[in-house]
Amino acid sequence: MQKITPDELKTFIRYIYDISGIHLDQSKAYLVETRLKSLMAKTESVSYNDLYHKAKSDHTLSLEGKIIDAICTQETLFFRDNSPFTLLKNRILPELIAQKASKPTYFPTSLRIWSAACSTGQELYSIAIVLKEILLNQSKFNIQLLGTDISDSAISGAVSGEYSQVIVERGLPKDKRDKYLSKSGLKWKIRDDIKSICTFRKHNLMDSFSGLGRFDIVFCRNVAIYFKLKDKVMLFNKLADILEPGGYLIIGSSEALSGISSRFEPVIHSNMICYRLK
Ligand SMILES: C[S@@+](CC[C@H](N)C(=O)[O-])C[C@H]1O[C@@H](n2cnc3c(N)ncnc32)[C@H](O)[C@@H]1O
């Protein structure tokens, strides 16, 4: 594998930050080398500088997208960490549904949930399964579930809604698998009644949130860890701005908001924690 020089590494660290907000430091030479290895070969780049210049001069942004795909960690699974989905089922949704149901309206009330940095979609599909299980009378609600990610390959995986046996076995209980997915050859496909309430699109969390609308609940898990403090502050401020009053934010199990945002209050339920807009 070709070694990256300190100057090339500096260039890539700045470039990756500019296009994604992902902050790497000088200790990440090996990570950059291993993640860009196959792209170096595919683009026949003779050096990392060569790859950088090819990406900068590609006005279709296709190579930039491939670099993002290669650099991003897309680790995810169905019902990751369990507790956010238990909280959603036992605390957040019953509260929001009761609130919304208490306001009579002629039209179905909207319920909007965003999986920000959804990777290949398992997070949003897990949310959709929880909703299906507790909202049997869906006609009262206009449910809109949005999943976004900066990675083209992650979004196309999410849109396909097709997963291998190994992926499905990571986190998805068999009874839910058999109820909400169907076997198609070697793959498992998310069933249409779940897929139809989920929309996926490419979006960079460093960009403006205008055009996304407002949300009752946002899952933003295991992505802010890659950002600088100033970008985390900006991100959670923007999330606070697009949440409905009293809306909920779910972050990763190893993440915290202290020193980042004071616009949310912790809500603790059966030893599990989520955040509500103050
Ligand atoms: C570790 S995965 C987390 C997926 C999911 N939220 C979970 O917790 O299982 C991190 C995801 O963040 C995405 N990501 C990284 N930087 C991003 C950015 N600036 N905007 C949107 N998504 C980003 C990556 O492409 C990747 O899919």
mmCIF file with all atom_site columns, N, CA and C in Angstrom, residues 234-276:
data_model
loop_
_atom_site.group_PDB
_atom_site.id
_atom_site.type_symbol
_atom_site.label_atom_id
_atom_site.label_alt_id
_atom_site.label_comp_id
_atom_site.label_asym_id
_atom_site.label_entity_id
_atom_site.label_seq_id
_atom_site.pdbx_PDB_ins_code
_atom_site.Cartn_x
_atom_site.Cartn_y
_atom_site.Cartn_z
_atom_site.occupancy
_atom_site.B_iso_or_equiv
_atom_site.pdbx_formal_charge
_atom_site.auth_seq_id
_atom_site.auth_comp_id
_atom_site.auth_asym_id
_atom_site.auth_atom_id
_atom_site.pdbx_PDB_model_num
ATOM 1   N N  . MET A 1 234 ? -22.586 23.915 16.270 1.00 0.00 ? 234 MET A N  1
ATOM 2   C CA . MET A 1 234 ? -23.412 24.409 15.161 1.00 0.00 ? 234 MET A CA 1
ATOM 3   C C  . MET A 1 234 ? -24.477 23.361 14.786 1.00 0.00 ? 234 MET A C  1
ATOM 4   N N  . LEU A 1 235 ? -24.074 22.099 14.737 1.00 0.00 ? 235 LEU A N  1
ATOM 5   C CA . LEU A 1 235 ? -25.001 21.027 14.356 1.00 0.00 ? 235 LEU A CA 1
ATOM 6   C C  . LEU A 1 235 ? -26.179 20.937 15.337 1.00 0.00 ? 235 LEU A C  1
ATOM 7   N N  . PHE A 1 236 ? -25.874 20.912 16.650 1.00 0.00 ? 236 PHE A N  1
ATOM 8   C CA . PHE A 1 236 ? -26.969 20.718 17.613 1.00 0.00 ? 236 PHE A CA 1
ATOM 9   C C  . PHE A 1 236 ? -27.835 21.973 17.736 1.00 0.00 ? 236 PHE A C  1
ATOM 10  N N  . ASN A 1 237 ? -27.247 23.126 17.400 1.00 0.00 ? 237 ASN A N  1
ATOM 11  C CA . ASN A 1 237 ? -28.033 24.352 17.349 1.00 0.00 ? 237 ASN A CA 1
ATOM 12  C C  . ASN A 1 237 ? -29.035 24.279 16.185 1.00 0.00 ? 237 ASN A C  1
ATOM 13  N N  . LYS A 1 238 ? -28.565 23.791 15.051 1.00 0.00 ? 238 LYS A N  1
ATOM 14  C CA . LYS A 1 238 ? -29.454 23.665 13.882 1.00 0.00 ? 238 LYS A CA 1
ATOM 15  C C  . LYS A 1 238 ? -30.531 22.605 14.161 1.00 0.00 ? 238 LYS A C  1
ATOM 16  N N  . LEU A 1 239 ? -30.152 21.538 14.869 1.00 0.00 ? 239 LEU A N  1
ATOM 17  C CA . LEU A 1 239 ? -31.149 20.499 15.192 1.00 0.00 ? 239 LEU A CA 1
ATOM 18  C C  . LEU A 1 239 ? -32.222 21.072 16.115 1.00 0.00 ? 239 LEU A C  1
ATOM 19  N N  . ALA A 1 240 ? -31.783 21.898 17.079 1.00 0.00 ? 240 ALA A N  1
ATOM 20  C CA . ALA A 1 240 ? -32.758 22.523 17.985 1.00 0.00 ? 240 ALA A CA 1
ATOM 21  C C  . ALA A 1 240 ? -33.719 23.405 17.178 1.00 0.00 ? 240 ALA A C  1
ATOM 22  N N  . ASP A 1 241 ? -33.187 24.088 16.161 1.00 0.00 ? 241 ASP A N  1
ATOM 23  C CA . ASP A 1 241 ? -34.030 24.985 15.355 1.00 0.00 ? 241 ASP A CA 1
ATOM 24  C C  . ASP A 1 241 ? -35.090 24.250 14.540 1.00 0.00 ? 241 ASP A C  1
ATOM 25  N N  . ILE A 1 242 ? -34.803 23.005 14.131 1.00 0.00 ? 242 ILE A N  1
ATOM 26  C CA . ILE A 1 242 ? -35.796 22.345 13.256 1.00 0.00 ? 242 ILE A CA 1
ATOM 27  C C  . ILE A 1 242 ? -36.705 21.382 14.029 1.00 0.00 ? 242 ILE A C  1
ATOM 28  N N  . LEU A 1 243 ? -36.479 21.255 15.359 1.00 0.00 ? 243 LEU A N  1
ATOM 29  C CA . LEU A 1 243 ? -37.393 20.411 16.137 1.00 0.00 ? 243 LEU A CA 1
ATOM 30  C C  . LEU A 1 243 ? -38.660 21.186 16.482 1.00 0.00 ? 243 LEU A C  1
ATOM 31  N N  . GLU A 1 244 ? -39.789 20.492 16.487 1.00 0.00 ? 244 GLU A N  1
ATOM 32  C CA . GLU A 1 244 ? -41.041 21.096 16.949 1.00 0.00 ? 244 GLU A CA 1
ATOM 33  C C  . GLU A 1 244 ? -40.909 21.372 18.450 1.00 0.00 ? 244 GLU A C  1
ATOM 34  N N  . PRO A 1 245 ? -41.671 22.332 18.991 1.00 0.00 ? 245 PRO A N  1
ATOM 35  C CA . PRO A 1 245 ? -41.600 22.574 20.432 1.00 0.00 ? 245 PRO A CA 1
ATOM 36  C C  . PRO A 1 245 ? -41.834 21.261 21.204 1.00 0.00 ? 245 PRO A C  1
ATOM 37  N N  . GLY A 1 246 ? -40.980 20.996 22.178 1.00 0.00 ? 246 GLY A N  1
ATOM 38  C CA . GLY A 1 246 ? -41.104 19.760 22.963 1.00 0.00 ? 246 GLY A CA 1
ATOM 39  C C  . GLY A 1 246 ? -40.617 18.524 22.213 1.00 0.00 ? 246 GLY A C  1
ATOM 40  N N  . GLY A 1 247 ? -40.015 18.730 21.032 1.00 0.00 ? 247 GLY A N  1
ATOM 41  C CA . GLY A 1 247 ? -39.544 17.602 20.222 1.00 0.00 ? 247 GLY A CA 1
ATOM 42  C C  . GLY A 1 247 ? -38.353 16.907 20.877 1.00 0.00 ? 247 GLY A C  1
ATOM 43  N N  . TYR A 1 248 ? -38.124 15.682 20.428 1.00 0.00 ? 248 TYR A N  1
ATOM 44  C CA . TYR A 1 248 ? -37.090 14.839 21.056 1.00 0.00 ? 248 TYR A CA 1
ATOM 45  C C  . TYR A 1 248 ? -35.865 14.649 20.166 1.00 0.00 ? 248 TYR A C  1
ATOM 46  N N  . LEU A 1 249 ? -34.710 14.558 20.841 1.00 0.00 ? 249 LEU A N  1
ATOM 47  C CA . LEU A 1 249 ? -33.447 14.284 20.160 1.00 0.00 ? 249 LEU A CA 1
ATOM 48  C C  . LEU A 1 249 ? -32.834 13.029 20.780 1.00 0.00 ? 249 LEU A C  1
ATOM 49  N N  . ILE A 1 250 ? -32.406 12.118 19.931 1.00 0.00 ? 250 ILE A N  1
ATOM 50  C CA . ILE A 1 250 ? -31.724 10.910 20.419 1.00 0.00 ? 250 ILE A CA 1
ATOM 51  C C  . ILE A 1 250 ? -30.302 10.941 19.891 1.00 0.00 ? 250 ILE A C  1
ATOM 52  N N  . ILE A 1 251 ? -29.338 10.827 20.788 1.00 0.00 ? 251 ILE A N  1
ATOM 53  C CA . ILE A 1 251 ? -27.935 10.792 20.357 1.00 0.00 ? 251 ILE A CA 1
ATOM 54  C C  . ILE A 1 251 ? -27.345 9.420  20.684 1.00 0.00 ? 251 ILE A C  1
ATOM 55  N N  . GLY A 1 252 ? -26.114 9.197  20.283 1.00 0.00 ? 252 GLY A N  1
ATOM 56  C CA . GLY A 1 252 ? -25.497 7.886  20.477 1.00 0.00 ? 252 GLY A CA 1
ATOM 57  C C  . GLY A 1 252 ? -25.218 7.581  21.945 1.00 0.00 ? 252 GLY A C  1
ATOM 58  N N  . SER A 1 253 ? -25.088 6.294  22.245 1.00 0.00 ? 253 SER A N  1
ATOM 59  C CA . SER A 1 253 ? -24.939 5.889  23.650 1.00 0.00 ? 253 SER A CA 1
ATOM 60  C C  . SER A 1 253 ? -23.624 6.382  24.251 1.00 0.00 ? 253 SER A C  1
ATOM 61  N N  . SER A 1 254 ? -22.626 6.666  23.399 1.00 0.00 ? 254 SER A N  1
ATOM 62  C CA . SER A 1 254 ? -21.355 7.159  23.951 1.00 0.00 ? 254 SER A CA 1
ATOM 63  C C  . SER A 1 254 ? -21.234 8.669  23.791 1.00 0.00 ? 254 SER A C  1
ATOM 64  N N  . GLU A 1 255 ? -22.323 9.340  23.406 1.00 0.00 ? 255 GLU A N  1
ATOM 65  C CA . GLU A 1 255 ? -22.260 10.790 23.158 1.00 0.00 ? 255 GLU A CA 1
ATOM 66  C C  . GLU A 1 255 ? -22.971 11.559 24.275 1.00 0.00 ? 255 GLU A C  1
ATOM 67  N N  . ALA A 1 256 ? -22.605 12.854 24.402 1.00 0.00 ? 256 ALA A N  1
ATOM 68  C CA . ALA A 1 256 ? -23.249 13.707 25.405 1.00 0.00 ? 256 ALA A CA 1
ATOM 69  C C  . ALA A 1 256 ? -23.366 15.118 24.837 1.00 0.00 ? 256 ALA A C  1
ATOM 70  N N  . LEU A 1 257 ? -24.247 15.911 25.451 1.00 0.00 ? 257 LEU A N  1
ATOM 71  C CA . LEU A 1 257 ? -24.437 17.276 24.947 1.00 0.00 ? 257 LEU A CA 1
ATOM 72  C C  . LEU A 1 257 ? -23.785 18.326 25.843 1.00 0.00 ? 257 LEU A C  1
ATOM 73  N N  . SER A 1 258 ? -23.192 17.886 26.967 1.00 0.00 ? 258 SER A N  1
ATOM 74  C CA . SER A 1 258 ? -22.634 18.889 27.877 1.00 0.00 ? 258 SER A CA 1
ATOM 75  C C  . SER A 1 258 ? -21.463 19.601 27.195 1.00 0.00 ? 258 SER A C  1
ATOM 76  N N  . GLY A 1 259 ? -21.481 20.941 27.309 1.00 0.00 ? 259 GLY A N  1
ATOM 77  C CA . GLY A 1 259 ? -20.461 21.753 26.653 1.00 0.00 ? 259 GLY A CA 1
ATOM 78  C C  . GLY A 1 259 ? -20.744 21.955 25.175 1.00 0.00 ? 259 GLY A C  1
ATOM 79  N N  . ILE A 1 260 ? -21.850 21.386 24.684 1.00 0.00 ? 260 ILE A N  1
ATOM 80  C CA . ILE A 1 260 ? -22.166 21.502 23.247 1.00 0.00 ? 260 ILE A CA 1
ATOM 81  C C  . ILE A 1 260 ? -23.460 22.285 23.041 1.00 0.00 ? 260 ILE A C  1
ATOM 82  N N  . SER A 1 261 ? -24.508 21.926 23.792 1.00 0.00 ? 261 SER A N  1
ATOM 83  C CA . SER A 1 261 ? -25.779 22.628 23.634 1.00 0.00 ? 261 SER A CA 1
ATOM 84  C C  . SER A 1 261 ? -26.526 22.671 24.956 1.00 0.00 ? 261 SER A C  1
ATOM 85  N N  . SER A 1 262 ? -27.105 23.836 25.250 1.00 0.00 ? 262 SER A N  1
ATOM 86  C CA . SER A 1 262 ? -27.928 23.938 26.459 1.00 0.00 ? 262 SER A CA 1
ATOM 87  C C  . SER A 1 262 ? -29.402 24.077 26.066 1.00 0.00 ? 262 SER A C  1
ATOM 88  N N  . ARG A 1 263 ? -29.715 23.785 24.811 1.00 0.00 ? 263 ARG A N  1
ATOM 89  C CA . ARG A 1 263 ? -31.088 23.973 24.344 1.00 0.00 ? 263 ARG A CA 1
ATOM 90  C C  . ARG A 1 263 ? -31.956 22.718 24.541 1.00 0.00 ? 263 ARG A C  1
ATOM 91  N N  . PHE A 1 264 ? -31.338 21.668 25.079 1.00 0.00 ? 264 PHE A N  1
ATOM 92  C CA . PHE A 1 264 ? -32.083 20.421 25.312 1.00 0.00 ? 264 PHE A CA 1
ATOM 93  C C  . PHE A 1 264 ? -32.037 20.070 26.792 1.00 0.00 ? 264 PHE A C  1
ATOM 94  N N  . GLU A 1 265 ? -33.098 19.418 27.273 1.00 0.00 ? 265 GLU A N  1
ATOM 95  C CA . GLU A 1 265 ? -33.047 18.913 28.650 1.00 0.00 ? 265 GLU A CA 1
ATOM 96  C C  . GLU A 1 265 ? -33.066 17.389 28.612 1.00 0.00 ? 265 GLU A C  1
ATOM 97  N N  . PRO A 1 266 ? -32.293 16.757 29.495 1.00 0.00 ? 266 PRO A N  1
ATOM 98  C CA . PRO A 1 266 ? -32.303 15.294 29.489 1.00 0.00 ? 266 PRO A CA 1
ATOM 99  C C  . PRO A 1 266 ? -33.624 14.759 30.020 1.00 0.00 ? 266 PRO A C  1
ATOM 100 N N  . VAL A 1 267 ? -34.102 13.704 29.421 1.00 0.00 ? 267 VAL A N  1
ATOM 101 C CA . VAL A 1 267 ? -35.300 13.009 29.904 1.00 0.00 ? 267 VAL A CA 1
ATOM 102 C C  . VAL A 1 267 ? -34.853 11.583 30.216 1.00 0.00 ? 267 VAL A C  1
ATOM 103 N N  . ILE A 1 268 ? -35.047 11.197 31.476 1.00 0.00 ? 268 ILE A N  1
ATOM 104 C CA . ILE A 1 268 ? -34.606 9.857  31.865 1.00 0.00 ? 268 ILE A CA 1
ATOM 105 C C  . ILE A 1 268 ? -35.832 8.988  32.092 1.00 0.00 ? 268 ILE A C  1
ATOM 106 N N  . HIS A 1 269 ? -35.842 7.834  31.476 1.00 0.00 ? 269 HIS A N  1
ATOM 107 C CA . HIS A 1 269 ? -36.985 6.922  31.577 1.00 0.00 ? 269 HIS A CA 1
ATOM 108 C C  . HIS A 1 269 ? -36.420 5.516  31.738 1.00 0.00 ? 269 HIS A C  1
ATOM 109 N N  . SER A 1 270 ? -36.764 4.851  32.838 1.00 0.00 ? 270 SER A N  1
ATOM 110 C CA . SER A 1 270 ? -36.251 3.500  33.125 1.00 0.00 ? 270 SER A CA 1
ATOM 111 C C  . SER A 1 270 ? -34.748 3.406  32.878 1.00 0.00 ? 270 SER A C  1
ATOM 112 N N  . ASN A 1 271 ? -33.997 4.380  33.433 1.00 0.00 ? 271 ASN A N  1
ATOM 113 C CA . ASN A 1 271 ? -32.532 4.395  33.302 1.00 0.00 ? 271 ASN A CA 1
ATOM 114 C C  . ASN A 1 271 ? -32.014 4.657  31.893 1.00 0.00 ? 271 ASN A C  1
ATOM 115 N N  . MET A 1 272 ? -32.911 5.020  30.971 1.00 0.00 ? 272 MET A N  1
ATOM 116 C CA . MET A 1 272 ? -32.457 5.336  29.606 1.00 0.00 ? 272 MET A CA 1
ATOM 117 C C  . MET A 1 272 ? -32.599 6.838  29.417 1.00 0.00 ? 272 MET A C  1
ATOM 118 N N  . ILE A 1 273 ? -31.755 7.398  28.545 1.00 0.00 ? 273 ILE A N  1
ATOM 119 C CA . ILE A 1 273 ? -31.756 8.861  28.415 1.00 0.00 ? 273 ILE A CA 1
ATOM 120 C C  . ILE A 1 273 ? -31.991 9.295  26.966 1.00 0.00 ? 273 ILE A C  1
ATOM 121 N N  . CYS A 1 274 ? -32.808 10.353 26.836 1.00 0.00 ? 274 CYS A N  1
ATOM 122 C CA . CYS A 1 274 ? -32.908 11.027 25.547 1.00 0.00 ? 274 CYS A CA 1
ATOM 123 C C  . CYS A 1 274 ? -33.027 12.517 25.885 1.00 0.00 ? 274 CYS A C  1
ATOM 124 N N  . TYR A 1 275 ? -33.203 13.368 24.909 1.00 0.00 ? 275 TYR A N  1
ATOM 125 C CA . TYR A 1 275 ? -33.212 14.814 25.150 1.00 0.00 ? 275 TYR A CA 1
ATOM 126 C C  . TYR A 1 275 ? -34.467 15.428 24.543 1.00 0.00 ? 275 TYR A C  1
ATOM 127 N N  . ARG A 1 276 ? -34.999 16.451 25.274 1.00 0.00 ? 276 ARG A N  1
ATOM 128 C CA . ARG A 1 276 ? -36.187 17.139 24.769 1.00 0.00 ? 276 ARG A CA 1
ATOM 129 C C  . ARG A 1 276 ? -35.835 18.604 24.588 1.00 0.00 ? 276 ARG A C  1
#
